[in-house]
């Protein structure tokens, strides 16, 4: 298959990019591994309540004759110059493009602490996704901990689904949060949204110490200011912020700076004809993702005047992103959560003690198989960067589990089947 413009990811940035580029008449393909456009923030499901903005964008995408959306589809590997190997539930095929926009989003930063592998412990965003997908939580006692606005959003989702949210533990201090709240006046809509999400169980200067239980989670131990408290609960959801997904960009050869794909004023990457937008270029919320996606879409089809006209909006929302990053920066004391026997690499059962004396990621991998499991270092790689300052592992194809028949497409293209 050959297209003029390929967009990877159908979250806010991806949808905005496709709709901005569509009037040019270019042949556009959008691929996304979710069942429907919307990304993680507008994830669909039996218990999801999509905002009007999400429904409007999704409808416009369906009505664009020159835009083809491939849902439930993921990138497996590179298949040559400007050619990707992709796969859905039924088949694998190669997709060739003239220009590409990466809108591959971000994922949660998960940090290890005693008991974090117990059944009943999830990520904060993971809990939200599970509930939207139909997980029953009515009557469940839930504690949410970590850092950032996602904690309050997850708490609201759980509460609306019938759960009892006992505590929202935010590691940022009250002074820092007060300063952030004052700065929110620049973005009245965000201020109103924050007011609507406030939770009576919200506690600043609080963080998880341990998840307690034998066969599954029974309680959580929290550091709350100067006190240590234990709260019986059925579910603990922890998220310590978001980190950009950069793997595909790195594999393509795009420059990465400060853990995000580096872009210029046009959202162009360091690689010619490649652009990036949304949270893979840095976390800033859906508003920033929408305007970055629109800039990238216009620029990719040569409409630079329309792209430039959106720069003031981007500056406005970039200010909000900067305020988020400053206010919810992680306290170094979180590096001491893991104990000697706390697993850091869950896939390969590698505890903290076996990593503490290693000098870098490759050293840890060679001695302990760290990062060689199912997640391929996506979880422990980010944790290792925070805990030890290690550079995360470089991505290697296949980027996700794939069928043998799909990998054989590479053989037909003359490309190596896997990176050796």
Coordinates of C-alpha atoms in Angstrom, one line a residue:
X1 CA 0.0 0.0 0.0
X2 CA 1.3 3.5 -0.9
X3 CA 0.0 6.8 0.6
X4 CA 1.1 10.4 0.4
X5 CA 0.9 11.0 4.2
X6 CA 1.0 8.3 6.9
X7 CA 0.0 9.3 10.5
X8 CA 0.9 6.9 13.3
X9 CA -1.6 7.3 16.2
X10 CA -5.2 8.5 16.3
X11 CA -5.3 10.4 19.5
X12 CA -6.0 14.1 19.6
X13 CA -2.8 15.0 17.7
X14 CA -3.3 12.3 15.1
X15 CA -6.9 13.2 14.4
X16 CA -6.0 16.9 14.2
X17 CA -3.1 16.2 11.8
X18 CA -5.3 14.2 9.5
X19 CA -8.1 16.7 9.4
X20 CA -5.7 19.6 8.8
X21 CA -4.0 17.8 5.9
X22 CA -7.2 16.4 4.4
X23 CA -8.3 19.5 2.4
X24 CA -5.1 19.2 0.3
X25 CA -6.5 16.1 -1.3
X26 CA -3.5 14.0 -0.3
X27 CA -4.0 10.2 0.2
X28 CA -3.8 9.9 4.0
X29 CA -3.7 6.8 6.1
X30 CA -4.0 6.8 9.9
X31 CA -3.0 3.7 11.9
X32 CA -3.7 3.2 15.5
X33 CA -3.7 0.1 17.8
X34 CA -6.9 1.0 19.6
X35 CA -10.3 -0.2 18.4
X36 CA -11.4 3.4 17.6
X37 CA -9.8 6.8 17.2
X38 CA -9.4 8.9 20.4
X39 CA -6.1 7.7 21.9
X40 CA -5.7 7.0 25.6
X41 CA -7.3 10.3 26.7
X42 CA -10.5 9.7 24.7
X43 CA -10.4 5.9 25.0
X44 CA -13.7 4.3 24.0
X45 CA -15.4 1.4 25.8
X46 CA -18.6 0.3 27.5
X47 CA -18.2 2.7 30.4
X48 CA -16.5 5.5 28.5
X49 CA -18.1 9.0 28.3
X50 CA -16.5 10.7 25.3
X51 CA -16.5 14.5 25.3
X52 CA -18.3 16.3 22.5
X53 CA -14.9 17.4 21.0
X54 CA -13.8 13.7 20.6
X55 CA -17.1 12.7 18.9
X56 CA -16.9 15.7 16.6
X57 CA -13.3 14.9 15.5
X58 CA -14.1 11.2 15.1
X59 CA -17.1 12.0 12.9
X60 CA -15.1 14.4 10.7
X61 CA -12.4 11.8 10.3
X62 CA -15.0 9.2 9.1
X63 CA -16.4 11.8 6.6
X64 CA -13.1 12.7 5.0
X65 CA -13.0 10.7 1.7
X66 CA -9.2 10.8 1.3
X67 CA -8.5 9.6 4.9
X68 CA -8.4 5.9 5.6
X69 CA -8.2 4.9 9.3
X70 CA -6.8 1.5 10.2
X71 CA -7.8 0.8 13.8
X72 CA -6.4 -2.2 15.8
X73 CA -3.2 -1.9 13.7
X74 CA 0.3 -1.5 15.0
X75 CA 3.8 -0.9 13.5
X76 CA 6.0 -4.0 13.8
X77 CA 9.2 -3.0 12.1
X78 CA 10.9 -0.9 9.4
X79 CA 10.6 -2.5 5.9
X80 CA 12.9 -0.1 4.0
X81 CA 13.2 3.5 3.2
X82 CA 9.8 5.2 4.0
X83 CA 8.2 1.8 4.3
X84 CA 6.8 0.2 7.5
X85 CA 5.6 -3.3 8.3
X86 CA 2.2 -3.2 10.0
X87 CA -0.2 -5.8 11.4
X88 CA -3.8 -6.0 12.4
X89 CA -5.8 -8.9 13.8
X90 CA -6.1 -10.6 10.4
X91 CA -2.9 -9.8 8.3
X92 CA 0.4 -8.1 8.0
X93 CA 1.4 -5.8 5.2
X94 CA 3.9 -3.1 4.2
X95 CA 2.9 0.5 3.9
X96 CA 4.9 3.0 1.9
X97 CA 4.6 6.7 2.5
X98 CA 6.0 10.0 1.2
X99 CA 5.7 11.8 4.5
X100 CA 5.0 10.6 8.0
X101 CA 3.6 12.2 11.2
X102 CA 4.3 10.5 14.5
X103 CA 1.5 11.0 17.0
X104 CA 2.4 8.0 19.2
X105 CA 1.6 9.5 22.6
X106 CA 3.0 8.8 26.0
X107 CA 2.9 6.1 28.6
X108 CA 2.8 6.0 32.4
X109 CA 6.0 6.1 34.4
X110 CA 5.8 3.2 36.9
X111 CA 8.3 3.2 39.8
X112 CA 9.0 0.0 41.9
X113 CA 8.1 -0.2 45.5
X114 CA 7.5 -3.1 47.9
X115 CA 4.4 -5.0 46.8
X116 CA 3.9 -3.2 43.5
X117 CA 3.5 -6.6 41.8
X118 CA 0.6 -7.8 43.9
X119 CA -2.7 -8.4 42.2
X120 CA -4.8 -5.3 42.7
X121 CA -2.0 -2.8 42.0
X122 CA -2.2 -1.0 38.7
X123 CA -1.1 2.2 37.0
X124 CA -3.3 5.3 37.5
X125 CA -3.9 5.5 33.8
X126 CA -4.2 1.7 33.6
X127 CA -7.0 1.8 36.1
X128 CA -8.8 4.4 34.1
X129 CA -8.5 2.4 30.9
X130 CA -9.7 -0.8 32.6
X131 CA -12.8 1.0 34.0
X132 CA -13.6 2.5 30.6
X133 CA -13.2 -1.0 29.1
X134 CA -15.9 -2.4 31.4
X135 CA -14.0 -3.5 34.6
X136 CA -16.6 -3.4 37.4
X137 CA -15.4 -1.4 40.4
X138 CA -18.7 -0.7 42.2
X139 CA -18.1 -0.8 46.0
X140 CA -14.3 -1.2 45.5
X141 CA -12.1 0.7 48.0
X142 CA -9.4 2.4 45.9
X143 CA -6.3 4.4 46.7
X144 CA -4.6 6.4 44.0
X145 CA -1.0 7.6 44.4
X146 CA 1.8 9.2 42.5
X147 CA 2.0 12.6 40.8
X148 CA 0.2 14.8 38.3
X149 CA -3.3 15.6 37.1
X150 CA -3.9 12.1 35.9
X151 CA -4.4 11.1 39.6
X152 CA -7.5 13.3 39.9
X153 CA -8.8 12.2 36.5
X154 CA -8.4 8.5 37.5
X155 CA -10.1 9.2 40.8
X156 CA -13.1 10.8 39.0
X157 CA -13.4 7.9 36.6
X158 CA -13.4 5.4 39.5
X159 CA -15.8 7.4 41.6
X160 CA -18.2 7.8 38.7
X161 CA -18.1 4.0 38.2
X162 CA -19.2 3.4 41.7
X163 CA -15.9 2.9 43.5
X164 CA -15.0 4.5 46.9
X165 CA -11.9 6.5 46.4
X166 CA -10.3 6.6 49.9
X167 CA -7.2 8.7 49.2
X168 CA -5.4 10.5 46.4
X169 CA -1.8 10.8 47.5
X170 CA 0.2 13.5 45.5
X171 CA 3.9 13.6 46.1
X172 CA 4.2 17.4 45.2
X173 CA 4.1 19.7 48.2
X174 CA 1.2 22.0 49.2
X175 CA 3.4 25.1 48.5
X176 CA 4.2 23.8 44.9
X177 CA 0.5 23.0 44.3
X178 CA -0.6 26.4 45.5
X179 CA 1.8 28.1 43.1
X180 CA 0.5 25.9 40.2
X181 CA -3.1 26.7 41.1
X182 CA -2.3 30.5 40.9
X183 CA -0.7 30.0 37.5
X184 CA -3.8 28.2 36.3
X185 CA -5.6 31.5 36.0
X186 CA -3.8 31.9 32.6
X187 CA -5.9 28.9 31.4
X188 CA -9.4 29.4 32.8
X189 CA -10.8 26.3 31.3
X190 CA -8.1 24.2 33.0
X191 CA -8.7 26.0 36.3
X192 CA -12.4 25.1 36.1
X193 CA -11.6 21.5 35.1
X194 CA -9.3 21.2 38.2
X195 CA -12.0 22.6 40.5
X196 CA -14.4 20.0 39.1
X197 CA -11.9 17.1 39.8
X198 CA -11.0 18.1 43.4
X199 CA -11.3 15.2 45.7
X200 CA -11.9 15.3 49.5
X201 CA -9.3 12.5 49.9
X202 CA -6.6 14.5 48.1
X203 CA -3.4 14.9 50.1
X204 CA -0.2 16.7 49.0
X205 CA 3.3 15.8 50.3
X206 CA 2.1 12.1 50.2
X207 CA 3.5 9.1 48.5
X208 CA 3.3 5.3 48.6
X209 CA 5.7 3.3 50.7
X210 CA 4.4 -0.2 50.2
X211 CA 1.5 -2.3 49.0
X212 CA 0.6 -4.8 51.7
X213 CA -1.0 -8.3 51.3
X214 CA -0.3 -12.0 51.0
X215 CA -2.0 -13.3 47.8
X216 CA -3.3 -10.0 46.7
X217 CA -3.5 -6.3 47.8
X218 CA -5.0 -5.8 51.2
X219 CA -3.8 -2.4 52.3
X220 CA -1.4 0.4 51.3
X221 CA 1.2 2.1 53.5
X222 CA 1.6 5.8 52.7
X223 CA 4.0 8.6 53.9
X224 CA 1.6 11.4 54.5
X225 CA 3.6 14.5 55.5
X226 CA 5.5 13.5 58.6
X227 CA 3.1 10.6 59.4
X228 CA 3.0 7.0 58.1
X229 CA -0.5 5.7 57.6
X230 CA -2.0 2.4 56.5
X231 CA -5.3 2.2 54.6
X232 CA -7.1 -1.1 53.9
X233 CA -8.1 -1.1 50.2
X234 CA -9.0 -3.4 47.3
X235 CA -7.1 -1.5 44.6
X236 CA -4.0 0.7 44.5
X237 CA -3.4 2.8 41.3
X238 CA 0.0 4.4 41.1
X239 CA 1.3 6.7 38.3
X240 CA 4.3 9.0 38.5
X241 CA 3.7 11.1 35.5
X242 CA 4.0 10.4 31.7
X243 CA 6.9 9.7 29.5
X244 CA 6.9 10.2 25.7
X245 CA 6.8 7.1 23.5
X246 CA 9.9 7.6 21.3
X247 CA 10.7 4.0 20.2
X248 CA 9.4 4.3 16.6
X249 CA 11.0 7.7 16.2
X250 CA 14.3 6.4 17.4
X251 CA 14.1 3.4 15.1
X252 CA 13.5 5.7 12.2
X253 CA 16.5 7.8 13.1
X254 CA 14.7 10.9 14.6
X255 CA 16.7 12.8 17.2
X256 CA 15.5 12.5 20.8
X257 CA 16.1 15.3 23.4
X258 CA 15.1 15.3 27.0
X259 CA 13.3 12.0 26.6
X260 CA 11.1 13.3 23.7
X261 CA 11.2 13.4 19.9
X262 CA 12.9 16.7 19.0
X263 CA 10.9 18.9 16.6
X264 CA 11.2 22.4 15.1
X265 CA 8.6 25.2 14.7
X266 CA 6.9 23.2 12.0
X267 CA 6.8 20.0 14.2
X268 CA 9.4 18.6 11.8
X269 CA 11.8 15.9 13.1
X270 CA 15.5 15.8 12.4
X271 CA 14.7 13.3 9.6
X272 CA 13.5 14.8 6.3
X273 CA 9.8 14.4 5.6
X274 CA 9.1 13.2 9.1
X275 CA 7.0 15.1 11.7
X276 CA 5.9 14.5 15.2
X277 CA 3.1 16.0 17.4
X278 CA 1.4 15.4 20.7
X279 CA 2.9 13.8 23.8
X280 CA 5.7 11.9 22.0
X281 CA 7.3 15.4 21.8
X282 CA 6.5 16.2 25.4
X283 CA 3.5 16.0 27.7
X284 CA 1.2 18.9 27.7
X285 CA -2.4 17.8 27.6
X286 CA -5.0 17.4 24.8
X287 CA -5.2 21.1 23.9
X288 CA -1.5 21.2 23.1
X289 CA -1.7 17.9 21.3
X290 CA -4.5 19.2 19.1
X291 CA -2.7 22.4 18.0
X292 CA 0.6 20.6 17.4
X293 CA -1.2 18.0 15.4
X294 CA -2.8 20.6 13.2
X295 CA 0.5 22.4 12.7
X296 CA 2.1 19.1 11.6
X297 CA -0.7 18.3 9.3
X298 CA -0.6 21.7 7.6
X299 CA 3.2 21.7 7.3
X300 CA 3.3 18.1 5.9
X301 CA 1.2 19.1 2.9
X302 CA 2.9 22.4 2.4
X303 CA 0.3 24.8 3.9
X304 CA 2.9 26.7 6.0
X305 CA 0.8 29.9 6.3
X306 CA -2.0 27.9 8.0
X307 CA 0.6 26.2 10.2
X308 CA 2.2 29.5 11.2
X309 CA -1.1 31.0 12.1
X310 CA -1.4 28.4 14.9
X311 CA 1.9 29.2 16.5
X312 CA 0.4 31.6 19.1
X313 CA -2.0 28.9 20.3
X314 CA 0.8 26.5 20.6
X315 CA 2.8 29.0 22.7
X316 CA -0.2 29.5 25.0
X317 CA -0.6 25.8 25.7
X318 CA 3.1 25.2 25.8
X319 CA 3.1 27.5 28.8
X320 CA 0.6 25.2 30.5
X321 CA 2.9 22.2 29.7
X322 CA 5.9 24.0 31.2
X323 CA 3.9 24.7 34.4
X324 CA 2.9 21.1 34.7
X325 CA 6.5 19.9 34.2
X326 CA 7.8 22.3 36.9
X327 CA 5.1 21.7 39.4
X328 CA 5.0 17.9 39.3
X329 CA 8.7 17.2 39.0
X330 CA 9.4 14.0 41.0
X331 CA 11.1 14.3 44.4
X332 CA 14.5 12.4 44.5
X333 CA 13.3 10.7 47.7
X334 CA 11.1 8.5 45.5
X335 CA 14.3 6.7 44.4
X336 CA 14.5 5.1 47.8
X337 CA 11.1 3.4 47.6
X338 CA 12.5 0.1 46.3
X339 CA 14.0 -2.3 48.8
X340 CA 16.8 -4.8 48.0
X341 CA 14.3 -7.6 47.1
X342 CA 11.8 -5.3 45.3
X343 CA 11.5 -6.4 41.6
X344 CA 12.5 -3.7 39.2
X345 CA 12.2 -5.9 36.0
X346 CA 8.9 -7.7 36.5
X347 CA 9.2 -9.7 33.3
X348 CA 12.5 -11.3 34.2
X349 CA 12.1 -11.2 38.1
X350 CA 15.2 -9.0 38.6
X351 CA 15.3 -7.3 42.0
X352 CA 16.8 -3.9 42.9
X353 CA 19.8 -5.5 44.7
X354 CA 21.0 -7.1 41.5
X355 CA 20.9 -3.8 39.6
X356 CA 22.2 -1.3 42.2
X357 CA 25.8 -2.1 41.4
X358 CA 25.5 -2.3 37.6
X359 CA 27.0 0.7 35.7
X360 CA 24.6 1.0 32.8
X361 CA 21.7 -0.6 31.0
X362 CA 23.8 -3.0 28.9
X363 CA 25.7 -4.2 31.9
X364 CA 22.4 -4.9 33.7
X365 CA 21.0 -6.7 30.7
X366 CA 24.1 -8.9 30.2
X367 CA 24.3 -10.0 33.8
X368 CA 20.6 -10.2 34.8
X369 CA 18.4 -10.3 31.6
X370 CA 16.9 -7.0 32.7
X371 CA 14.6 -5.7 30.0
X372 CA 14.6 -8.9 27.9
X373 CA 11.0 -9.9 28.8
X374 CA 7.6 -9.2 27.2
X375 CA 7.7 -5.4 27.7
X376 CA 11.2 -5.1 26.2
X377 CA 12.3 -2.6 28.8
X378 CA 9.4 -0.2 28.4
X379 CA 8.6 -0.3 32.1
X380 CA 12.0 -1.1 33.7
X381 CA 13.9 1.0 31.2
X382 CA 12.1 4.2 32.4
X383 CA 12.4 3.1 36.0
X384 CA 16.1 2.5 35.6
X385 CA 16.6 5.9 34.1
X386 CA 14.9 7.5 37.1
X387 CA 16.6 5.3 39.7
X388 CA 20.1 5.0 38.3
X389 CA 20.4 7.7 35.6
X390 CA 20.8 5.0 32.9
X391 CA 20.0 5.7 29.3
X392 CA 17.0 3.5 28.4
X393 CA 17.6 0.6 25.9
X394 CA 17.5 1.4 22.2
X395 CA 14.5 0.0 20.4
X396 CA 14.9 -3.1 18.3
X397 CA 12.4 -4.7 15.9
X398 CA 10.0 -6.2 16.1
X399 CA 8.5 -3.4 18.1
X400 CA 5.6 -5.6 19.3
X401 CA 4.8 -9.3 19.2
X402 CA 4.0 -10.3 15.7
X403 CA 2.9 -13.4 13.7
X404 CA 5.5 -15.3 11.7
X405 CA 3.5 -14.7 8.5
X406 CA 3.7 -10.9 9.2
X407 CA 7.5 -11.1 9.6
X408 CA 7.7 -13.0 6.3
X409 CA 6.6 -9.9 4.6
X410 CA 10.0 -8.4 5.4
X411 CA 11.6 -11.4 3.6
X412 CA 9.6 -10.6 0.6
X413 CA 10.7 -7.0 0.8
X414 CA 14.4 -8.0 1.1
X415 CA 14.6 -6.5 4.5
X416 CA 16.2 -8.3 7.5
X417 CA 13.5 -10.3 9.4
X418 CA 14.7 -9.1 12.8
X419 CA 17.5 -6.9 14.2
X420 CA 20.3 -9.2 15.2

